[in-house]
C-alpha cells in the first residue's frame, strides 16, 4: 500500500473527520504558465500530483503523468492546443502511483515516448505498480464500507457526531470512490523505459532540461528536473506544500537532499502537490523540521540507549515539533491537525531510520 497516497489521503480524511476543507484540496484544475513554453498543471483533488509541461522547438518533455486516466487525457488535449510537437519524454519523479498511472495514456497518445525514471524508482514501480490496481480496488472497498457505516450511524469511527456538511462530504466521497475504481480498471500499468542514476541533460530544441538525482528523500529514487535558463525546478514530492508528504522516506538523507535542492539557482519551485513556490523559504522550513526531529531523536538515544533497545512508544515523546506547527499551519485548525498527523509519521520514520543504523 506504500504507493497509494490517494487512499492514504482518503483514510486520513476519514480519521480526521472534521474533513478539513484545506486538506480536501484543489477542487479546480489550475494551469500556470511558468515561462514561454513551460506550464504547470495542478490537478483536482484525487486526480494526482502536479504535472509540468516543457516545450522545445522539436520535442515536449512532461514531468509526472498524474493518477487518473481522464486527467492525463485532459492534460494531453491541452498540450496539443499548446503545440503540435510530440511528447517525446515523460519523467516520473518517484514511484508513487499518483505520479505515474497516466504513463500508459501518454504512451498510447505518443507511441515513440520514452519514460524516464531513476533506477530505484523503476525498480519500485516494477515491484509495486502492477499489483497496485488490485490494492486500490480492495482498499477502496474498505474505505467505502467505513463511509457507509459513518452514514448509517451518523458518527465518525471514534464516535463523534457528523455535521450536515460532513455527511454531504461523505456522500460525495461514496459517489466518487466507485467511479475512480471503474476508471482505474481500464489502466494498463506502464513502467519506465529509460533509467538513470545520476545526472543527465536533454536538449528539446533551444530548451535545455537537466535531470538530477540529489539524494534520497521522499523515496529512494527522487528525480528533480531543472531548467537552468528559466531558473525553474520541479521537485516532485521532495517538496509538498503546505504540509509535507511523509508516507515513507529517509529523513536523514532528505535533509541533505533539500540542502542540495536549495543550492540550485531558482526562483520558481514546482512542488509535487500544491501551488508553485517563488522562493526557497519553504524548502528551508522543511529541512529544519526534519533536522529538528532527527537531532532530538539522536539526543534522546545518546542519553539513553541505541534505538534497538527502544520501541517507538518509549522515545516518541522526546521529540517535540510543536514549534513548527504555526510555521506550517498558521492558525488554520485543519492544517494544524494535518501537521500533527505528519509530525507523528515523521517521528516514526526517524525512529525506523535510527533503528536500521
Ligand atoms: Zn504525490
CSV table of C-alpha atoms and ligand atoms in Angstrom, one decimal:
chain,number,residue,atom,x,y,z
A,1,UNK,CA,0.0,0.0,0.0
A,2,UNK,CA,3.1,2.2,0.1
A,3,UNK,CA,2.3,3.7,-3.2
A,4,UNK,CA,-1.4,4.6,-2.6
A,5,UNK,CA,-1.3,8.2,-1.5
A,6,UNK,CA,-4.7,8.6,-2.9
A,7,UNK,CA,-6.3,6.2,-0.5
A,8,UNK,CA,-3.9,7.3,2.3
A,9,UNK,CA,-5.3,10.8,2.0
A,10,UNK,CA,-8.8,9.4,2.0
A,11,UNK,CA,-8.0,7.4,5.1
A,12,UNK,CA,-6.5,10.4,6.7
A,13,UNK,CA,-9.7,12.3,5.9
A,14,UNK,CA,-11.8,9.7,7.5
A,15,UNK,CA,-9.8,9.6,10.7
A,16,UNK,CA,-9.5,13.4,10.9
A,17,UNK,CA,-13.1,14.0,10.1
A,18,UNK,CA,-13.7,17.3,10.5
A,19,UNK,CA,-13.0,16.7,6.8
A,20,UNK,CA,-10.7,19.7,6.7
A,21,UNK,CA,-11.6,22.0,3.9
A,22,UNK,CA,-7.9,22.8,3.3
A,23,UNK,CA,-7.0,19.1,3.1
A,24,UNK,CA,-9.8,18.3,0.7
A,25,UNK,CA,-7.6,20.3,-1.6
A,26,UNK,CA,-7.9,21.5,-5.1
A,27,UNK,CA,-11.4,21.5,-6.5
A,28,UNK,CA,-10.5,23.2,-9.7
A,29,UNK,CA,-7.9,22.2,-12.3
A,30,UNK,CA,-5.4,25.0,-12.5
A,31,UNK,CA,-2.8,25.8,-15.2
A,32,UNK,CA,0.0,28.2,-14.7
A,33,UNK,CA,2.4,29.4,-17.4
A,34,UNK,CA,5.9,29.4,-15.7
A,35,UNK,CA,7.8,30.7,-18.8
A,36,UNK,CA,7.3,30.8,-22.5
A,37,UNK,CA,6.5,27.2,-23.4
A,38,UNK,CA,6.6,25.9,-19.8
A,39,UNK,CA,3.4,25.1,-18.0
A,40,UNK,CA,2.4,23.6,-14.7
A,41,UNK,CA,-0.9,21.8,-14.2
A,42,UNK,CA,-2.4,21.4,-10.7
A,43,UNK,CA,-4.9,18.7,-10.8
A,44,UNK,CA,-8.2,18.4,-8.9
A,45,UNK,CA,-8.2,16.5,-5.7
A,46,UNK,CA,-7.5,12.8,-6.1
A,47,UNK,CA,-6.5,13.2,-9.8
A,48,UNK,CA,-2.8,13.0,-9.0
A,49,UNK,CA,0.3,15.1,-8.4
A,50,UNK,CA,1.2,18.2,-10.4
A,51,UNK,CA,2.3,17.8,-14.0
A,52,UNK,CA,4.8,20.1,-15.7
A,53,UNK,CA,5.0,20.5,-19.4
A,54,UNK,CA,8.2,21.7,-21.1
A,55,UNK,CA,8.0,22.5,-24.8
A,56,UNK,CA,11.1,22.8,-27.0
A,57,UNK,CA,11.5,23.5,-30.7
A,58,UNK,CA,11.4,19.8,-31.6
A,59,UNK,CA,10.0,17.9,-28.6
A,60,UNK,CA,8.0,18.1,-25.5
A,61,UNK,CA,9.0,16.8,-22.0
A,62,UNK,CA,6.4,16.1,-19.4
A,63,UNK,CA,7.2,15.7,-15.6
A,64,UNK,CA,4.8,13.3,-13.9
A,65,UNK,CA,1.7,11.8,-15.6
A,66,UNK,CA,-0.7,12.0,-12.7
A,67,UNK,CA,-3.1,9.4,-11.4
A,68,UNK,CA,-6.5,9.3,-13.1
A,69,UNK,CA,-6.5,8.4,-16.8
A,70,UNK,CA,-9.2,11.0,-17.5
A,71,UNK,CA,-7.0,13.7,-16.1
A,72,UNK,CA,-4.0,12.6,-18.1
A,73,UNK,CA,-6.2,12.7,-21.2
A,74,UNK,CA,-7.3,16.2,-20.4
A,75,UNK,CA,-3.7,17.2,-20.0
A,76,UNK,CA,-2.7,15.7,-23.3
A,77,UNK,CA,-5.6,17.5,-25.1
A,78,UNK,CA,-4.3,20.7,-23.5
A,79,UNK,CA,-0.7,20.0,-24.6
A,80,UNK,CA,-2.0,19.5,-28.2
A,81,UNK,CA,-3.5,23.0,-28.0
A,82,UNK,CA,-0.2,24.5,-26.9
A,83,UNK,CA,2.0,22.7,-29.5
A,84,UNK,CA,2.0,20.3,-32.4
A,85,UNK,CA,5.3,18.9,-31.3
A,86,UNK,CA,5.2,15.4,-29.8
A,87,UNK,CA,5.7,14.5,-26.2
A,88,UNK,CA,9.0,12.6,-26.5
A,89,UNK,CA,9.8,12.3,-22.8
A,90,UNK,CA,7.8,11.7,-19.7
A,91,UNK,CA,9.7,11.6,-16.4
A,92,UNK,CA,8.3,10.0,-13.2
A,93,UNK,CA,9.8,11.9,-10.2
A,94,UNK,CA,9.2,8.8,-7.9
A,95,UNK,CA,7.3,5.6,-7.8
A,96,UNK,CA,4.0,6.7,-6.0
A,97,UNK,CA,1.2,5.9,-8.4
A,98,UNK,CA,-0.3,9.3,-8.2
A,99,UNK,CA,2.6,10.4,-10.4
A,100,UNK,CA,2.8,7.6,-12.9
A,101,UNK,CA,-0.5,5.9,-13.5
A,102,UNK,CA,-1.0,8.2,-16.6
A,103,UNK,CA,2.1,6.7,-18.2
A,104,UNK,CA,0.2,4.4,-20.5
A,105,UNK,CA,-2.2,7.1,-21.6
A,106,UNK,CA,0.7,9.2,-22.8
A,107,UNK,CA,2.3,6.2,-24.5
A,108,UNK,CA,-0.9,5.4,-26.3
A,109,UNK,CA,-1.1,9.0,-27.5
A,110,UNK,CA,2.7,9.3,-28.3
A,111,UNK,CA,4.0,5.8,-29.3
A,112,UNK,CA,7.6,7.0,-29.6
A,113,UNK,CA,7.5,8.2,-25.9
A,114,UNK,CA,10.5,7.4,-23.6
A,115,UNK,CA,9.5,7.2,-20.0
A,116,UNK,CA,12.4,8.2,-17.7
A,117,UNK,CA,12.9,7.3,-14.0
A,118,UNK,CA,15.7,6.9,-11.5
A,119,UNK,CA,16.9,3.3,-11.4
A,120,UNK,CA,15.5,2.9,-7.9
A,121,UNK,CA,12.2,4.4,-9.0
A,122,UNK,CA,11.8,2.0,-11.9
A,123,UNK,CA,12.7,-0.9,-9.5
A,124,UNK,CA,9.9,0.2,-7.1
A,125,UNK,CA,7.5,0.8,-9.9
A,126,UNK,CA,8.1,-2.7,-11.2
A,127,UNK,CA,7.7,-4.1,-7.7
A,128,UNK,CA,4.5,-2.2,-6.7
A,129,UNK,CA,3.0,-0.9,-9.9
A,130,UNK,CA,1.4,-4.0,-11.4
A,131,UNK,CA,-0.3,-5.0,-8.2
A,132,UNK,CA,-1.3,-1.5,-7.2
A,133,UNK,CA,-4.6,-1.6,-9.1
A,134,UNK,CA,-6.0,-4.5,-7.2
A,135,UNK,CA,-4.8,-2.9,-3.9
A,136,UNK,CA,-6.5,0.3,-4.8
A,137,UNK,CA,-9.7,-1.6,-5.5
A,138,UNK,CA,-9.5,-3.6,-2.3
A,139,UNK,CA,-8.7,-0.6,-0.2
A,140,UNK,CA,-11.3,1.5,-1.8
A,141,UNK,CA,-13.9,-1.2,-0.9
A,142,UNK,CA,-12.8,-1.0,2.7
A,143,UNK,CA,-13.0,2.8,2.6
A,144,UNK,CA,-16.5,2.6,1.2
A,145,UNK,CA,-17.6,0.3,3.9
A,146,UNK,CA,-16.3,2.7,6.5
A,147,UNK,CA,-18.0,5.6,4.8
A,148,UNK,CA,-21.3,3.7,4.7
A,149,UNK,CA,-21.1,2.8,8.3
A,150,UNK,CA,-20.5,6.5,9.1
A,151,UNK,CA,-23.6,7.5,7.2
A,152,UNK,CA,-25.7,4.8,8.9
A,153,UNK,CA,-24.6,5.7,12.4
A,154,UNK,CA,-24.2,9.4,11.7
A,155,UNK,CA,-20.9,9.2,13.6
A,156,UNK,CA,-17.2,9.0,12.9
A,157,UNK,CA,-15.2,5.9,13.7
A,158,UNK,CA,-14.3,7.3,17.1
A,159,UNK,CA,-17.9,8.2,17.9
A,160,UNK,CA,-18.1,11.9,17.1
A,161,UNK,CA,-21.4,13.0,15.6
A,162,UNK,CA,-21.1,14.2,11.9
A,163,UNK,CA,-22.3,17.7,10.9
A,164,UNK,CA,-24.6,18.0,8.0
A,165,UNK,CA,-21.7,19.4,5.9
A,166,UNK,CA,-19.6,16.3,6.8
A,167,UNK,CA,-22.5,14.0,5.8
A,168,UNK,CA,-22.6,15.7,2.4
A,169,UNK,CA,-18.9,15.2,2.0
A,170,UNK,CA,-19.1,11.6,3.0
A,171,UNK,CA,-21.9,11.0,0.5
A,172,UNK,CA,-19.8,12.7,-2.2
A,173,UNK,CA,-16.9,10.5,-1.4
A,174,UNK,CA,-19.1,7.5,-1.7
A,175,UNK,CA,-20.2,8.5,-5.1
A,176,UNK,CA,-16.6,9.3,-6.2
A,177,UNK,CA,-14.9,6.2,-5.0
A,178,UNK,CA,-16.6,3.6,-7.3
A,179,UNK,CA,-16.2,6.0,-10.3
A,180,UNK,CA,-12.5,6.2,-9.7
A,181,UNK,CA,-12.2,2.5,-9.4
A,182,UNK,CA,-14.1,2.0,-12.7
A,183,UNK,CA,-11.7,4.3,-14.4
A,184,UNK,CA,-8.7,2.7,-12.9
A,185,UNK,CA,-9.8,-0.8,-14.0
A,186,UNK,CA,-9.0,0.4,-17.6
A,187,UNK,CA,-5.5,1.3,-16.7
A,188,UNK,CA,-2.7,-0.7,-18.1
A,189,UNK,CA,0.4,-0.3,-15.9
A,190,UNK,CA,3.4,1.1,-17.8
A,191,UNK,CA,6.8,1.3,-16.1
A,192,UNK,CA,9.7,3.5,-17.1
A,193,UNK,CA,11.6,2.6,-20.3
A,194,UNK,CA,14.9,4.5,-19.6
A,195,UNK,CA,16.7,4.7,-16.2
A,196,UNK,CA,19.5,6.9,-14.9
A,197,UNK,CA,21.4,7.0,-11.6
A,198,UNK,CA,22.9,10.4,-11.5
A,199,UNK,CA,22.5,13.4,-13.8
A,200,UNK,CA,21.9,13.9,-17.5
A,201,UNK,CA,20.7,16.6,-19.8
A,202,UNK,CA,18.3,16.7,-22.8
A,203,UNK,CA,18.1,19.4,-25.4
A,204,UNK,CA,14.5,19.6,-26.7
A,205,UNK,CA,15.4,22.2,-29.3
A,206,UNK,CA,16.5,25.5,-27.8
A,207,UNK,CA,15.5,24.3,-24.4
A,208,UNK,CA,17.8,22.5,-22.0
A,209,UNK,CA,16.4,20.2,-19.4
A,210,UNK,CA,18.6,18.8,-16.7
A,211,UNK,CA,17.5,15.7,-14.8
A,212,UNK,CA,19.1,15.3,-11.4
A,213,UNK,CA,19.3,12.9,-8.5
A,214,UNK,CA,20.1,15.0,-5.5
A,215,UNK,CA,20.0,12.1,-3.0
A,216,UNK,CA,17.3,10.0,-1.3
A,217,UNK,CA,14.4,11.7,0.4
A,218,UNK,CA,10.7,11.0,-0.1
A,219,UNK,CA,11.7,7.7,-1.8
A,220,UNK,CA,15.0,6.0,-2.8
A,221,UNK,CA,14.9,7.5,-6.3
A,222,UNK,CA,13.5,11.0,-6.3
A,223,UNK,CA,14.3,12.8,-9.5
A,224,UNK,CA,14.4,16.6,-9.9
A,225,UNK,CA,14.0,18.4,-13.2
A,226,UNK,CA,15.8,21.7,-13.6
A,227,UNK,CA,15.7,24.3,-16.3
A,228,UNK,CA,18.8,26.4,-15.9
A,229,UNK,CA,17.9,29.2,-18.3
A,230,UNK,CA,14.4,29.7,-16.9
A,231,UNK,CA,15.6,29.0,-13.3
A,232,UNK,CA,12.7,26.6,-12.7
A,233,UNK,CA,12.9,23.4,-10.6
A,234,UNK,CA,10.4,20.7,-10.5
A,235,UNK,CA,10.9,19.0,-7.1
A,236,UNK,CA,8.4,16.1,-7.1
A,237,UNK,CA,7.2,15.0,-3.6
A,238,UNK,CA,10.6,16.0,-2.0
A,239,UNK,CA,8.6,19.2,-1.6
A,240,UNK,CA,4.8,19.1,-1.0
A,241,UNK,CA,3.0,22.3,0.1
A,242,UNK,CA,1.6,23.3,2.6
A,243,UNK,CA,2.1,20.1,4.6
A,244,UNK,CA,4.8,17.6,3.5
A,245,UNK,CA,4.2,14.0,2.4
A,246,UNK,CA,5.6,11.5,4.9
A,247,UNK,CA,4.4,8.2,3.7
A,248,UNK,CA,7.8,6.7,3.8
A,249,UNK,CA,11.2,8.1,3.2
A,250,UNK,CA,14.7,8.8,4.5
A,251,UNK,CA,14.6,11.8,6.8
A,252,UNK,CA,18.4,11.9,7.5
A,253,UNK,CA,19.3,11.9,3.8
A,254,UNK,CA,16.2,14.0,2.9
A,255,UNK,CA,17.7,16.9,5.0
A,256,UNK,CA,20.8,16.9,2.8
A,257,UNK,CA,18.8,16.4,-0.4
A,258,UNK,CA,16.7,19.5,0.4
A,259,UNK,CA,20.0,21.4,1.1
A,260,UNK,CA,21.2,20.3,-2.4
A,261,UNK,CA,17.9,21.4,-3.9
A,262,UNK,CA,18.2,24.8,-2.3
A,263,UNK,CA,21.6,25.2,-3.9
A,264,UNK,CA,20.1,25.3,-7.4
A,265,UNK,CA,19.8,28.8,-8.8
A,266,UNK,CA,16.0,29.1,-9.0
A,267,UNK,CA,13.1,31.4,-8.2
A,268,UNK,CA,10.3,29.0,-9.3
A,269,UNK,CA,9.8,25.7,-7.4
A,270,UNK,CA,7.1,23.3,-8.6
A,271,UNK,CA,6.2,21.1,-5.6
A,272,UNK,CA,4.8,17.5,-6.1
A,273,UNK,CA,1.4,18.7,-4.8
A,274,UNK,CA,0.2,22.2,-4.1
A,275,UNK,CA,0.8,25.7,-5.6
A,276,UNK,CA,4.0,27.0,-7.1
A,277,UNK,CA,6.6,28.5,-4.7
A,278,UNK,CA,8.6,31.6,-5.6
A,279,UNK,CA,11.4,31.4,-3.1
A,280,UNK,CA,13.2,28.8,-1.0
A,281,UNK,CA,11.7,29.7,2.4
A,282,UNK,CA,9.6,26.6,2.4
A,283,UNK,CA,12.5,24.3,1.4
A,284,UNK,CA,14.4,25.6,4.4
A,285,UNK,CA,11.4,25.2,6.7
A,286,UNK,CA,11.0,21.5,5.6
A,287,UNK,CA,14.7,20.9,6.1
A,288,UNK,CA,14.6,22.5,9.6
A,289,UNK,CA,11.6,20.4,10.6
A,290,UNK,CA,13.3,17.2,9.6
A,291,UNK,CA,16.6,18.2,11.1
A,292,UNK,CA,14.9,19.1,14.4
A,293,UNK,CA,13.2,15.7,14.5
A,294,UNK,CA,16.4,13.8,13.7
A,295,UNK,CA,18.5,15.9,16.2
A,296,UNK,CA,16.0,15.4,19.0
A,297,UNK,CA,15.8,11.7,18.4
A,298,UNK,CA,19.6,11.3,18.3
A,299,UNK,CA,20.0,13.3,21.5
A,300,UNK,CA,17.4,11.0,23.3
A,301,UNK,CA,19.1,7.9,22.0
A,302,UNK,CA,22.5,9.2,23.0
A,303,UNK,CA,21.3,9.9,26.5
A,304,UNK,CA,19.5,6.6,27.0
A,305,UNK,CA,20.4,3.7,24.7
A,306,UNK,CA,20.6,2.9,21.0
A,307,UNK,CA,17.4,2.6,19.1
A,308,UNK,CA,17.5,-1.2,19.1
A,309,UNK,CA,16.8,-1.2,22.8
A,310,UNK,CA,13.7,1.0,22.5
A,311,UNK,CA,10.3,0.9,21.0
A,312,UNK,CA,8.8,3.9,19.2
A,313,UNK,CA,6.4,4.5,22.1
A,314,UNK,CA,9.4,4.8,24.5
A,315,UNK,CA,11.0,7.6,22.6
A,316,UNK,CA,8.4,9.4,20.6
A,317,UNK,CA,7.6,11.7,23.5
A,318,UNK,CA,11.1,13.1,23.5
A,319,UNK,CA,10.7,14.7,20.0
A,320,UNK,CA,8.7,17.9,20.2
A,321,UNK,CA,7.9,19.6,16.9
A,322,UNK,CA,5.1,21.9,18.1
A,323,UNK,CA,7.3,25.0,17.5
A,324,UNK,CA,6.9,24.2,13.8
A,325,UNK,CA,3.1,23.9,13.9
A,326,UNK,CA,2.2,27.5,13.2
A,327,UNK,CA,5.0,27.9,10.7
A,328,UNK,CA,3.4,25.2,8.6
A,329,UNK,CA,-0.3,25.6,9.5
A,330,UNK,CA,-0.7,29.2,10.7
A,331,UNK,CA,-3.8,29.2,12.9
A,332,UNK,CA,-5.7,27.0,10.4
A,333,UNK,CA,-7.2,24.3,12.6
A,334,UNK,CA,-7.5,21.7,9.9
A,335,UNK,CA,-3.9,22.3,8.6
A,336,UNK,CA,-2.8,22.1,12.2
A,337,UNK,CA,-4.3,18.6,12.6
A,338,UNK,CA,-2.8,17.5,9.3
A,339,UNK,CA,0.6,18.8,10.6
A,340,UNK,CA,0.2,16.8,13.8
A,341,UNK,CA,-0.5,13.7,11.8
A,342,UNK,CA,2.5,14.3,9.6
A,343,UNK,CA,4.8,15.0,12.6
A,344,UNK,CA,3.8,11.7,14.1
A,345,UNK,CA,4.7,9.9,10.9
A,346,UNK,CA,8.0,11.8,10.7
A,347,UNK,CA,9.0,10.8,14.2
A,348,UNK,CA,8.2,7.2,13.3
A,349,UNK,CA,10.3,7.4,10.2
A,350,UNK,CA,13.2,9.0,12.1
A,351,UNK,CA,13.0,6.2,14.7
A,352,UNK,CA,12.9,3.5,12.0
A,353,UNK,CA,15.9,5.1,10.3
A,354,UNK,CA,17.8,5.2,13.6
A,355,UNK,CA,16.9,1.5,14.2
A,356,UNK,CA,18.3,0.4,10.9
A,357,UNK,CA,21.7,2.1,11.6
B,1,LIG,ZN1,2.4,12.5,-4.7
